[in-house]
XYZ file of C-alpha atoms in Angstrom:
678
model
C -6.377 37.107 1.962
C -3.901 39.380 2.768
C -2.237 41.966 -0.197
C 0.910 40.567 1.416
C 0.295 36.832 0.581
C -0.360 36.398 -2.596
C -2.875 33.510 -4.072
C -0.950 31.991 -6.123
C 1.223 30.091 -3.020
C -2.143 29.200 -1.474
C -3.818 27.680 -4.767
C -3.035 23.655 -7.081
C -0.472 24.361 -10.089
C -2.276 24.738 -13.284
C -1.638 21.935 -15.508
C 1.641 19.703 -15.998
C 3.708 18.609 -19.809
C 6.888 17.040 -18.352
C 7.136 13.686 -19.978
C 7.465 10.708 -18.027
C 11.227 9.624 -18.036
C 11.720 13.294 -16.645
C 9.677 13.048 -14.216
C 11.841 9.421 -13.354
C 14.892 11.146 -13.241
C 14.003 14.147 -11.605
C 12.637 11.027 -8.850
C 16.029 9.807 -8.588
C 18.446 13.210 -9.400
C 17.591 16.458 -8.520
C 14.262 16.228 -6.657
C 16.207 15.113 -3.569
C 17.981 19.004 -3.299
C 15.376 21.124 -5.100
C 12.016 20.723 -3.763
C 10.328 24.520 -4.329
C 6.282 24.176 -5.459
C 6.130 24.919 -9.486
C 4.653 27.768 -10.604
C 3.870 30.124 -7.790
C 3.947 33.347 -8.316
C 6.927 35.893 -5.363
C 5.324 39.016 -4.265
C 7.024 42.100 -4.822
C 6.811 45.134 -2.209
C 7.934 48.514 -2.154
C 9.523 50.452 1.672
C 7.088 51.527 3.165
C 4.831 48.415 2.712
C 2.414 47.381 5.444
C 3.235 43.677 6.466
C 0.950 41.957 9.127
C 2.337 38.566 10.943
C -0.049 35.996 11.060
C 0.005 33.091 13.574
C -0.443 29.087 12.653
C -1.104 27.469 15.781
C 1.184 26.366 19.124
C 2.978 22.831 18.777
C 4.554 20.287 21.273
C 6.439 17.843 20.752
C 5.874 16.075 24.167
C 2.073 15.953 24.108
C 1.838 16.008 20.163
C -1.767 18.016 20.629
C -1.856 21.643 18.864
C -3.572 23.799 20.646
C -4.949 27.909 19.253
C -3.168 30.414 19.721
C -5.319 32.831 21.486
C -5.956 29.783 23.283
C -3.768 31.630 25.653
C -4.398 35.222 26.364
C -1.427 37.084 24.259
C -2.396 40.123 23.361
C -5.255 40.654 20.410
C -6.374 44.294 20.068
C -7.457 45.111 16.566
C -7.730 41.182 15.860
C -10.630 39.723 15.218
C -11.021 36.543 16.972
C -14.183 34.517 14.144
C -11.942 34.760 11.551
C -9.475 33.104 10.658
C -7.668 31.979 6.949
C -9.033 29.480 4.695
C -7.935 26.146 5.092
C -7.375 22.471 2.871
C -8.485 19.260 3.744
C -4.584 18.473 5.335
C -4.090 21.656 7.538
C -7.163 21.209 8.886
C -6.309 17.266 10.461
C -2.884 18.591 11.221
C -4.805 20.931 13.607
C -3.920 24.259 11.632
C -5.660 27.291 12.670
C -3.956 31.085 11.311
C -5.273 33.916 12.359
C -3.847 37.321 12.399
C -1.896 39.137 15.314
C -1.381 42.338 16.153
C 2.086 42.530 15.096
C 2.770 44.838 12.179
C 5.530 46.172 10.207
C 6.271 48.751 8.133
C 9.086 47.221 5.137
C 12.243 48.298 5.567
C 11.763 50.421 8.969
C 13.879 49.341 11.538
C 12.159 50.214 14.761
C 13.403 49.554 18.824
C 10.886 48.485 21.539
C 7.778 48.631 20.010
C 4.910 48.453 22.847
C 2.693 45.549 22.189
C 0.413 45.936 24.544
C 0.247 45.569 29.051
C -1.483 42.916 30.426
C -2.610 42.242 33.830
C -3.215 38.370 34.437
C -4.825 36.506 36.915
C -3.608 33.198 38.485
C -5.125 30.831 36.307
C -3.945 33.046 33.625
C -0.355 32.372 34.738
C -1.263 28.263 35.388
C -1.782 28.241 31.421
C 0.990 30.009 30.709
C 2.893 27.733 33.275
C 1.938 25.145 32.018
C 2.473 25.568 28.140
C 6.234 26.536 29.251
C 6.465 23.428 31.010
C 5.123 21.603 27.778
C 7.793 23.169 25.435
C 5.196 24.550 23.626
C 6.411 26.903 20.707
C 4.348 29.711 18.327
C 3.802 29.244 14.971
C 4.545 32.944 13.133
C 4.167 33.261 9.244
C 4.783 36.176 7.087
C 4.700 35.474 2.935
C 3.999 31.943 3.758
C 7.346 31.732 5.490
C 7.375 30.186 8.693
C 9.242 31.972 11.673
C 12.502 30.646 13.012
C 15.245 30.699 14.694
C 18.751 30.386 13.567
C 21.003 27.751 14.693
C 24.278 27.648 13.802
C 26.887 24.113 13.043
C 29.202 22.876 11.231
C 29.745 20.391 8.888
C 32.849 18.053 8.559
C 34.754 20.445 6.404
C 34.068 23.045 9.127
C 32.331 25.100 7.414
C 29.449 26.640 9.581
C 26.156 26.225 8.573
C 22.924 28.352 9.101
C 20.309 26.403 9.586
C 15.807 26.888 11.361
C 14.461 25.463 14.240
C 10.904 26.592 12.967
C 8.802 28.215 15.556
C 10.143 29.864 19.128
C 9.215 28.251 22.485
C 6.501 30.279 24.546
C 9.495 30.114 27.938
C 11.790 28.194 30.136
C 12.014 26.412 32.493
C 15.077 26.688 34.585
C 15.337 23.313 36.533
C 18.017 22.537 38.821
C 20.697 19.606 38.232
C 22.656 17.824 40.077
C 26.186 17.091 40.752
C 26.058 15.619 37.150
C 24.457 18.022 35.672
C 21.528 15.585 34.818
C 17.907 17.662 35.559
C 16.330 16.734 38.615
C 13.160 14.941 38.708
C 9.685 17.384 39.836
C 9.618 14.527 43.233
C 13.087 15.631 44.503
C 12.228 19.011 44.592
C 12.648 20.644 47.396
C 11.080 24.163 45.909
C 9.552 24.376 42.704
C 11.600 25.159 39.476
C 11.842 28.773 38.202
C 9.681 29.453 35.218
C 9.880 32.236 32.543
C 8.126 33.590 30.077
C 9.286 35.093 26.907
C 7.247 38.388 26.424
C 10.057 40.531 23.838
C 10.735 39.086 20.174
C 13.307 40.934 18.134
C 12.244 39.734 14.494
C 14.549 39.635 11.736
C 13.022 40.097 8.649
C 15.783 39.050 5.165
C 14.892 40.242 2.051
C 16.511 40.386 -1.757
C 15.971 43.670 -3.755
C 16.967 43.004 -7.274
C 16.524 46.832 -9.134
C 17.085 45.720 -13.048
C 14.583 43.040 -12.357
C 11.635 42.792 -9.575
C 11.194 44.791 -6.205
C 11.660 43.191 -2.974
C 10.844 40.374 -1.764
C 10.941 38.662 1.419
C 13.900 35.070 2.086
C 13.548 35.323 5.551
C 11.635 35.722 9.078
C 13.512 35.247 12.440
C 12.430 35.980 15.449
C 15.495 35.922 19.336
C 13.030 35.558 22.339
C 13.837 37.596 25.474
C 12.422 37.339 29.036
C 12.366 41.065 30.036
C 10.038 42.489 33.461
C 9.842 45.333 32.036
C 9.481 48.713 33.678
C 8.462 52.795 34.341
C 8.370 55.451 36.101
C 5.265 57.707 34.953
C 1.799 56.460 34.657
C 1.163 55.183 30.782
C -2.303 55.381 29.169
C -1.487 52.493 27.559
C -4.059 52.732 24.954
C -2.153 55.526 23.681
C 1.314 53.278 23.215
C -0.458 50.090 21.123
C 2.267 49.303 18.056
C 4.793 52.957 19.241
C 7.473 52.272 19.866
C 8.787 53.267 23.948
C 9.519 57.058 24.051
C 8.594 58.119 21.051
C 6.992 61.220 21.225
C 8.242 61.864 24.935
C 5.620 58.656 26.030
C 4.968 55.464 27.088
C 8.618 55.544 28.386
C 9.833 52.372 29.232
C 12.959 51.528 31.826
C 14.060 48.530 30.021
C 14.055 49.522 26.506
C 13.615 52.779 24.389
C 13.418 53.698 21.049
C 16.656 54.139 20.906
C 17.965 51.538 23.233
C 17.666 47.579 22.730
C 16.271 45.600 25.520
C 19.547 44.141 27.555
C 20.536 40.721 28.381
C 21.152 41.295 32.071
C 17.740 42.681 32.721
C 14.988 40.997 35.023
C 13.533 38.006 33.182
C 9.680 38.013 32.981
C 9.197 35.447 35.879
C 6.146 33.400 36.551
C 4.324 32.278 40.325
C 1.392 29.971 39.117
C 0.925 29.315 43.078
C 0.901 34.196 43.287
C -2.951 34.870 43.603
C -2.305 38.648 42.959
C -2.675 39.853 39.728
C 0.406 40.170 37.475
C 1.601 42.686 35.097
C 3.713 41.633 31.452
C 4.381 43.975 28.841
C 4.664 42.692 25.764
C 7.297 44.925 23.206
C 8.736 43.830 20.153
C 11.654 45.052 17.775
C 11.538 44.156 14.198
C 15.104 45.093 11.821
C 15.149 44.340 8.089
C 18.270 42.586 5.943
C 19.288 42.471 2.606
C 20.316 39.109 1.953
C 22.052 37.121 -1.231
C 19.232 34.408 -0.830
C 17.061 34.765 -3.723
C 12.923 34.017 -3.079
C 13.864 31.088 -5.516
C 15.878 29.536 -2.822
C 14.239 30.689 0.674
C 12.970 27.738 1.394
C 16.826 26.192 1.539
C 17.614 26.881 5.344
C 14.791 25.409 6.506
C 15.664 22.203 5.524
C 19.357 21.572 6.259
C 19.211 19.002 8.727
C 21.460 19.675 11.785
C 21.638 16.309 13.071
C 24.306 14.199 11.056
C 23.205 14.648 8.134
C 26.269 12.682 6.577
C 25.332 9.586 8.366
C 21.277 10.121 6.486
C 22.734 10.233 2.992
C 26.135 7.419 3.438
C 23.259 4.577 5.428
C 20.688 4.959 2.518
C 23.560 4.137 0.134
C 24.978 1.676 2.291
C 21.022 -0.049 2.393
C 20.827 -0.134 -1.496
C 24.498 -1.545 -2.341
C 23.533 -3.995 0.228
C 20.151 -4.580 -1.506
C 21.231 -4.831 -4.615
C 23.764 -7.376 -3.987
C 21.105 -9.574 -2.070
C 19.171 -9.262 -5.199
C 21.472 -10.386 -7.197
C 22.618 -13.534 -5.696
C 19.426 -14.373 -4.636
C 17.809 -13.856 -8.080
C 21.596 -15.868 -9.610
C 20.312 -19.075 -6.884
C 17.183 -18.857 -8.879
C 17.945 -18.698 -12.463
C 20.442 -21.578 -11.543
C 18.612 -23.240 -9.118
C 15.504 -22.984 -11.261
C 17.500 -24.461 -14.308
C 18.900 -27.375 -12.473
C 15.319 -28.430 -11.915
C 14.018 -28.217 -15.424
C 17.248 -30.231 -17.181
C 16.307 -33.034 -14.226
C 12.415 -32.806 -14.596
C 13.179 -32.943 -18.304
C 15.025 -36.578 -18.108
C 12.772 -37.730 -15.731
C 10.338 -37.863 -19.343
C 11.882 -40.344 -20.609
C 12.910 -42.524 -17.982
C 10.590 -45.166 -16.729
C 7.295 -44.631 -15.519
C 7.161 -45.608 -12.110
C 9.894 -43.895 -10.386
C 8.357 -41.327 -8.284
C 8.782 -37.497 -8.592
C 9.931 -35.571 -6.036
C 10.326 -31.530 -5.559
C 8.078 -28.694 -6.415
C 6.726 -30.693 -9.447
C 5.193 -33.415 -7.308
C 1.804 -30.603 -6.028
C 1.422 -29.925 -9.202
C -2.131 -31.280 -8.811
C -2.583 -29.229 -5.741
C -0.937 -26.225 -5.681
C -3.278 -24.151 -7.504
C -6.009 -25.218 -5.179
C -7.432 -22.022 -3.002
C -7.078 -21.672 0.191
C -8.650 -21.724 2.911
C -10.704 -17.901 3.247
C -9.831 -17.239 0.206
C -11.783 -13.463 0.007
C -10.477 -12.401 2.722
C -7.336 -12.459 0.635
C -8.470 -11.212 -2.176
C -9.617 -8.323 -0.154
C -6.002 -7.396 1.143
C -5.040 -7.733 -1.868
C -7.239 -5.022 -3.462
C -6.638 -2.703 -0.907
C -2.982 -2.979 -0.650
C -3.374 -2.342 -3.891
C -5.093 0.581 -3.738
C -2.228 2.329 -1.024
C 0.312 0.927 -3.800
C -0.989 3.121 -6.802
C -2.033 5.871 -4.815
C 1.704 6.422 -2.981
C 3.929 5.866 -6.283
C 1.080 8.499 -7.532
C 1.400 10.603 -4.266
C 5.305 9.637 -4.547
C 6.241 10.883 -8.784
C 4.430 14.419 -7.528
C 6.217 15.343 -4.634
C 9.743 14.171 -6.450
C 8.405 16.843 -9.068
C 7.458 19.607 -6.123
C 4.259 19.389 -6.151
C 3.728 19.008 -2.493
C 6.393 21.242 -1.245
C 6.626 22.043 2.706
C 5.614 26.085 1.141
C 2.049 23.963 0.335
C 0.735 23.540 3.894
C -1.130 20.112 3.801
C -0.851 19.592 0.651
C 0.651 16.372 1.295
C -1.608 14.803 3.467
C -4.533 16.470 1.123
C -3.403 14.518 -1.951
C -2.370 11.337 -0.287
C -6.668 11.281 0.964
C -7.537 12.450 -2.547
C -5.104 9.422 -3.964
C -6.407 7.265 -2.052
C -9.977 7.552 -2.783
C -9.794 7.379 -6.655
C -7.462 5.007 -6.792
C -10.946 3.037 -5.624
C -11.106 1.121 -9.274
C -7.647 -0.281 -8.770
C -8.329 -2.127 -5.206
C -11.591 -2.943 -6.975
C -10.501 -4.353 -9.713
C -7.359 -6.658 -7.955
C -9.802 -7.592 -5.486
C -12.307 -9.245 -8.233
C -10.140 -10.759 -10.015
C -8.700 -12.634 -7.054
C -11.983 -13.946 -5.863
C -12.732 -14.927 -9.234
C -9.593 -17.273 -9.796
C -10.787 -18.291 -6.538
C -14.308 -19.797 -7.497
C -16.144 -17.036 -6.165
C -19.439 -15.104 -7.125
C -20.383 -13.390 -5.042
C -17.957 -10.662 -6.052
C -20.785 -7.494 -5.406
C -19.571 -8.500 -1.360
C -16.489 -8.980 -1.972
C -16.409 -5.934 -3.241
C -18.045 -3.782 -0.524
C -15.358 -5.797 2.092
C -12.564 -4.251 -0.211
C -14.785 -0.643 -0.177
C -15.113 -0.821 3.551
C -13.101 -2.573 5.439
C -9.109 -0.954 5.521
C -11.023 2.639 6.366
C -13.494 1.741 8.350
C -10.884 0.497 11.083
C -9.476 3.896 10.289
C -11.671 5.536 10.516
C -13.013 4.222 13.683
C -9.341 4.299 14.897
C -9.116 8.276 13.503
C -12.782 8.876 15.543
C -11.868 7.689 19.047
C -8.381 9.327 18.712
C -10.345 12.595 17.613
C -12.823 11.822 20.749
C -9.571 12.257 23.274
C -7.722 15.157 21.243
C -11.260 17.089 21.875
C -11.188 15.991 25.849
C -8.478 18.359 25.648
C -9.554 20.959 23.589
C -7.221 21.233 21.212
C -6.999 22.501 17.595
C -5.993 19.204 16.672
C -9.580 17.518 17.096
C -10.582 17.919 13.845
C -14.635 19.315 13.112
C -17.670 17.934 12.922
C -18.149 19.387 9.428
C -14.965 17.898 8.048
C -15.703 14.048 9.026
C -18.915 14.314 7.546
C -16.653 15.467 4.207
C -14.496 12.300 4.787
C -17.315 9.875 4.909
C -18.398 11.098 2.500
C -15.275 11.198 0.092
C -15.586 7.841 1.416
C -19.215 6.483 0.572
C -20.301 8.410 -2.420
C -16.662 8.258 -3.704
C -14.425 5.506 -3.398
C -16.812 2.881 -2.541
C -18.748 3.610 -6.116
C -14.525 3.279 -7.238
C -14.022 0.265 -5.605
C -17.607 -1.496 -6.938
C -17.128 -0.082 -10.517
C -13.364 -1.262 -10.337
C -14.942 -4.716 -8.909
C -17.515 -4.887 -12.020
C -15.148 -4.663 -14.164
C -12.952 -7.555 -13.071
C -15.458 -9.344 -12.506
C -17.236 -10.068 -15.844
C -13.200 -10.827 -17.354
C -12.315 -14.332 -17.975
C -11.100 -15.917 -14.762
C -7.603 -16.995 -14.668
C -6.890 -19.531 -15.653
C -4.002 -22.095 -14.599
C -1.032 -23.663 -16.649
C -2.072 -26.737 -14.377
C -5.142 -28.765 -13.580
C -6.004 -29.035 -9.897
C -6.579 -32.040 -8.017
C -10.441 -33.075 -6.386
C -8.649 -34.907 -3.873
C -6.069 -32.432 -2.124
C -2.830 -34.622 -1.408
C -0.925 -34.648 2.102
C 1.155 -32.594 2.829
C 4.404 -34.612 4.919
C 6.140 -33.170 7.783
C 7.907 -30.990 6.617
C 11.786 -29.874 8.135
C 12.531 -26.900 10.782
C 13.697 -24.218 8.718
C 10.337 -24.289 6.257
C 7.829 -23.670 9.065
C 5.459 -21.390 8.511
C 6.141 -19.037 11.692
C 9.665 -19.078 11.570
C 9.832 -18.439 7.599
C 7.024 -15.597 7.653
C 9.089 -14.006 10.204
C 12.345 -14.513 9.517
C 11.155 -12.866 6.190
C 10.345 -9.307 7.422
C 13.788 -8.672 8.360
C 15.436 -8.007 5.125
C 12.610 -5.556 3.165
C 12.377 -3.449 7.137
C 16.423 -3.703 7.210
C 16.006 -1.809 3.529
C 14.195 1.149 4.784
C 14.501 1.688 8.675
C 17.302 4.755 8.076
C 14.437 6.448 6.123
C 11.974 5.763 8.603
C 13.907 7.441 10.646
C 14.255 10.209 9.284
C 10.107 10.352 8.468
C 9.221 9.814 12.039
C 11.257 12.508 12.899
C 9.623 14.978 10.439
C 5.978 14.104 11.471
C 6.516 13.233 15.695
C 9.277 15.989 15.953
C 7.885 18.207 13.837
C 10.953 18.490 11.406
C 10.557 19.592 7.309
C 11.003 16.338 4.947
C 11.682 17.184 1.729
C 14.350 14.404 0.253
C 11.276 12.682 -1.855
C 13.384 11.477 -4.464
C 15.685 9.103 -2.388
C 12.193 8.149 -0.779
C 11.258 7.103 -3.737
C 14.017 4.699 -3.528
C 13.786 3.011 -0.736
C 10.950 2.366 -1.240
C 11.181 0.999 -4.287
C 13.572 -1.179 -3.259
C 11.794 -1.663 -0.368
C 9.151 -3.691 -2.674
C 12.064 -5.566 -5.211
C 13.358 -7.321 -1.827
C 9.560 -7.833 -0.752
C 8.988 -9.618 -4.109
C 12.249 -11.731 -4.105
C 12.589 -12.859 -0.153
C 8.844 -13.950 -0.919
C 9.558 -16.060 -4.263
C 12.029 -17.828 -2.073
C 10.634 -18.322 0.931
C 7.900 -20.188 -1.142
C 10.233 -21.927 -3.866
C 11.621 -23.270 -0.365
C 8.439 -24.537 0.463
C 7.371 -25.780 -2.525
C 10.264 -28.685 -2.690
C 9.209 -29.276 0.339
C 5.760 -30.721 -0.874
C 3.735 -27.834 0.992
C 1.630 -26.078 -0.760
C -0.461 -23.968 0.969
C 1.657 -20.976 -0.019
C -1.035 -18.574 -1.034
C -1.303 -17.313 2.432
C 1.774 -17.264 3.690
C 3.318 -15.163 0.695
C 1.400 -12.318 2.183
C 2.569 -12.163 5.425
C 6.163 -13.105 4.848
C 6.187 -9.866 3.471
C 3.870 -7.986 5.431
C 5.396 -9.212 8.224
C 7.881 -6.247 7.740
C 5.225 -4.179 9.380
C 5.935 -5.922 12.541
C 9.468 -4.906 12.614
C 8.102 -1.457 11.467
C 5.694 -1.061 14.741
C 8.285 -2.457 17.215
C 10.779 0.221 15.768
C 7.767 2.875 16.077
C 7.443 1.751 19.873
C 11.267 1.786 20.134
C 11.371 5.020 19.162
C 8.215 6.723 21.263
C 11.389 5.346 24.282
C 13.893 6.847 22.931
C 13.613 10.151 21.340
C 9.832 11.337 22.632
C 9.445 12.659 25.488
C 5.968 12.236 25.577
C 4.201 14.418 28.529
C 0.317 13.390 28.396
C -1.146 9.627 28.525
C -3.861 11.172 25.595
C -0.255 12.078 22.917
C 0.820 8.345 23.603
C -2.107 7.341 22.861
C -2.047 9.187 19.650
C 1.281 7.775 18.063
C 0.319 4.519 19.068
C -3.237 4.906 16.974
C -1.203 6.822 14.205
C 1.488 4.501 13.997
C -1.017 1.224 14.105
C -2.996 2.432 11.060
C 0.575 3.571 9.418
C 1.774 0.389 10.310
C -1.257 -1.659 8.654
C -1.495 0.336 5.303
C 2.564 -0.957 5.315
C 1.789 -4.397 6.154
C -0.512 -4.494 3.149
C 1.268 -2.887 0.754
C 3.991 -5.109 1.284
C 1.798 -8.697 1.866
C -0.145 -7.660 -1.444
C 3.366 -6.920 -3.555
C 5.353 -10.216 -2.081
C 1.935 -12.796 -3.232
C 1.427 -11.311 -6.751
C 4.860 -11.637 -7.567
C 4.716 -14.864 -5.591
C 1.452 -15.975 -7.729
C 3.386 -15.125 -10.935
C 6.983 -16.882 -10.009
C 4.058 -20.320 -9.234
C 2.206 -19.271 -12.739
C 5.822 -19.225 -14.891
C 7.479 -22.433 -13.382
C 4.569 -24.707 -13.690
C 3.938 -23.291 -17.077
C 7.487 -24.151 -18.117
C 7.149 -27.691 -17.286
C 4.734 -30.899 -18.786
C 3.020 -32.324 -17.365
C 0.316 -35.849 -17.606
């Protein structure tokens, strides 16, 4: 690791002595705005310190396929291409590959028109550049653990101009012709190819904060402005001698387009690429660097990266609106349930004093069948156990994210923490699955535990492996190396599976759950139920309300994943997930109560599917999002999107279904324990 990057920024924090109450408060209030990784020490510099920029990857929202920076023939003199920075598991899985670059700066020294290199590219190289530019690839540099960004300014509702960042910079731009209405003309209707221009001149602006009384110079911003310039020169230039020197310095390396005293002229001829040209194309790569003092402190230097320029107010008010609507519905549902159940209890108590010949009605009538084990009870216990494992790991992940330990400053930490938490929470899944399996009179707990450990991770790994082969076929850096795949297999089979079996062992050893009423030997025939209690209808309707509580937040989460935006509102996400689980529990309990009142006691699977059906709407929304917000240039990108959204939707199904089922089980046990059965 280079001297300019502190090792503390690459390592997790040690120790956390925050009370539980403070953690919950932090999740709801300050964590929504304050996010920075605790324990990271800033690096103090002095003037004249040599700084070196690193490069992370080339990314595009149109392909979702990251590539190594040097897959294109950029300048790389003096760079060892075989060495790259050590990465954590999360960075490897998201396709990051960090290399050194020949871009170097001296802190505090402004430099203009520095020559990086001069290259001659053949037709194949130019076509590679042109393809990447057409697919809107962006380059991502790093300096002092800060990603490079382009400044974007927008006005808020108060008329104040707010500065925000777009991370990375485009490799170039396409000057596409437009029609009379200002719409871009499709390629198949163009009479001649669109003009493609390469950004070969970068103007870096490094923002620094200095407080002589407390610390030295600290870097708080890394900005870039790209230009396309067709550099020209008169005399013969010794390009090897001119590397990383300003044009015209010492009377050498003279360029007509810029010099150490003159910046690049915006009216200069741009560097246009001709993919059909067979002759070599000469490109001169140059850059400027400017230092500006900033009032931004080191602890808040990420704020500009996190300022959303897209309807920030709509985001907040939509979440608040969902919160208030769900609270109102929750109160309404709770009131109806309490009043209805109280009336049922009073009616059943009065029937105890009436003549014995009077028949029972309502949900009390099925007391002898309500706890009869369902069909495929083992699979229900397996899915519920996996859902509990996912729910517990998600809860802990949200707590750590709210406390700032998984901030964007710690690249890849969120994905890595999610994987490790799921692996180590296997004991909860195995325990829950075994307890339910024994309640259903099952006795093969080892088989049940193995299915719990293998089913969901196995499906995810199979999908991931197929997608990885597709990515590998595209020669993308997003393809996970086989060594990392083997490490994931070891985590699954060597850590998660034994923990699931250990939890299943303890869960099966405990006394089985005793139901409050006995189950009859002969099952009761279920009468014809009204149309509004139809199983498929109830399941589909039951998922609307939970999804409606979170769909606004889903939009921002999908944007952070697929549009490469930072997501940091974990406090509000925590609230929204709590609302989601509360809604799942209530809607499932209400649907189950209506079902039992119609003397239908097959509630086990329906309670799981009712709340779990919200994942179906999540998957449908993800398809709508893909066609409305994403412009995928390759079929592999669409396959990646659908594969990963299928995994996310399945996880959502297991979590919401398990919460709904367990809450319904608790509700049914409570109401039947409160009545007298002869």
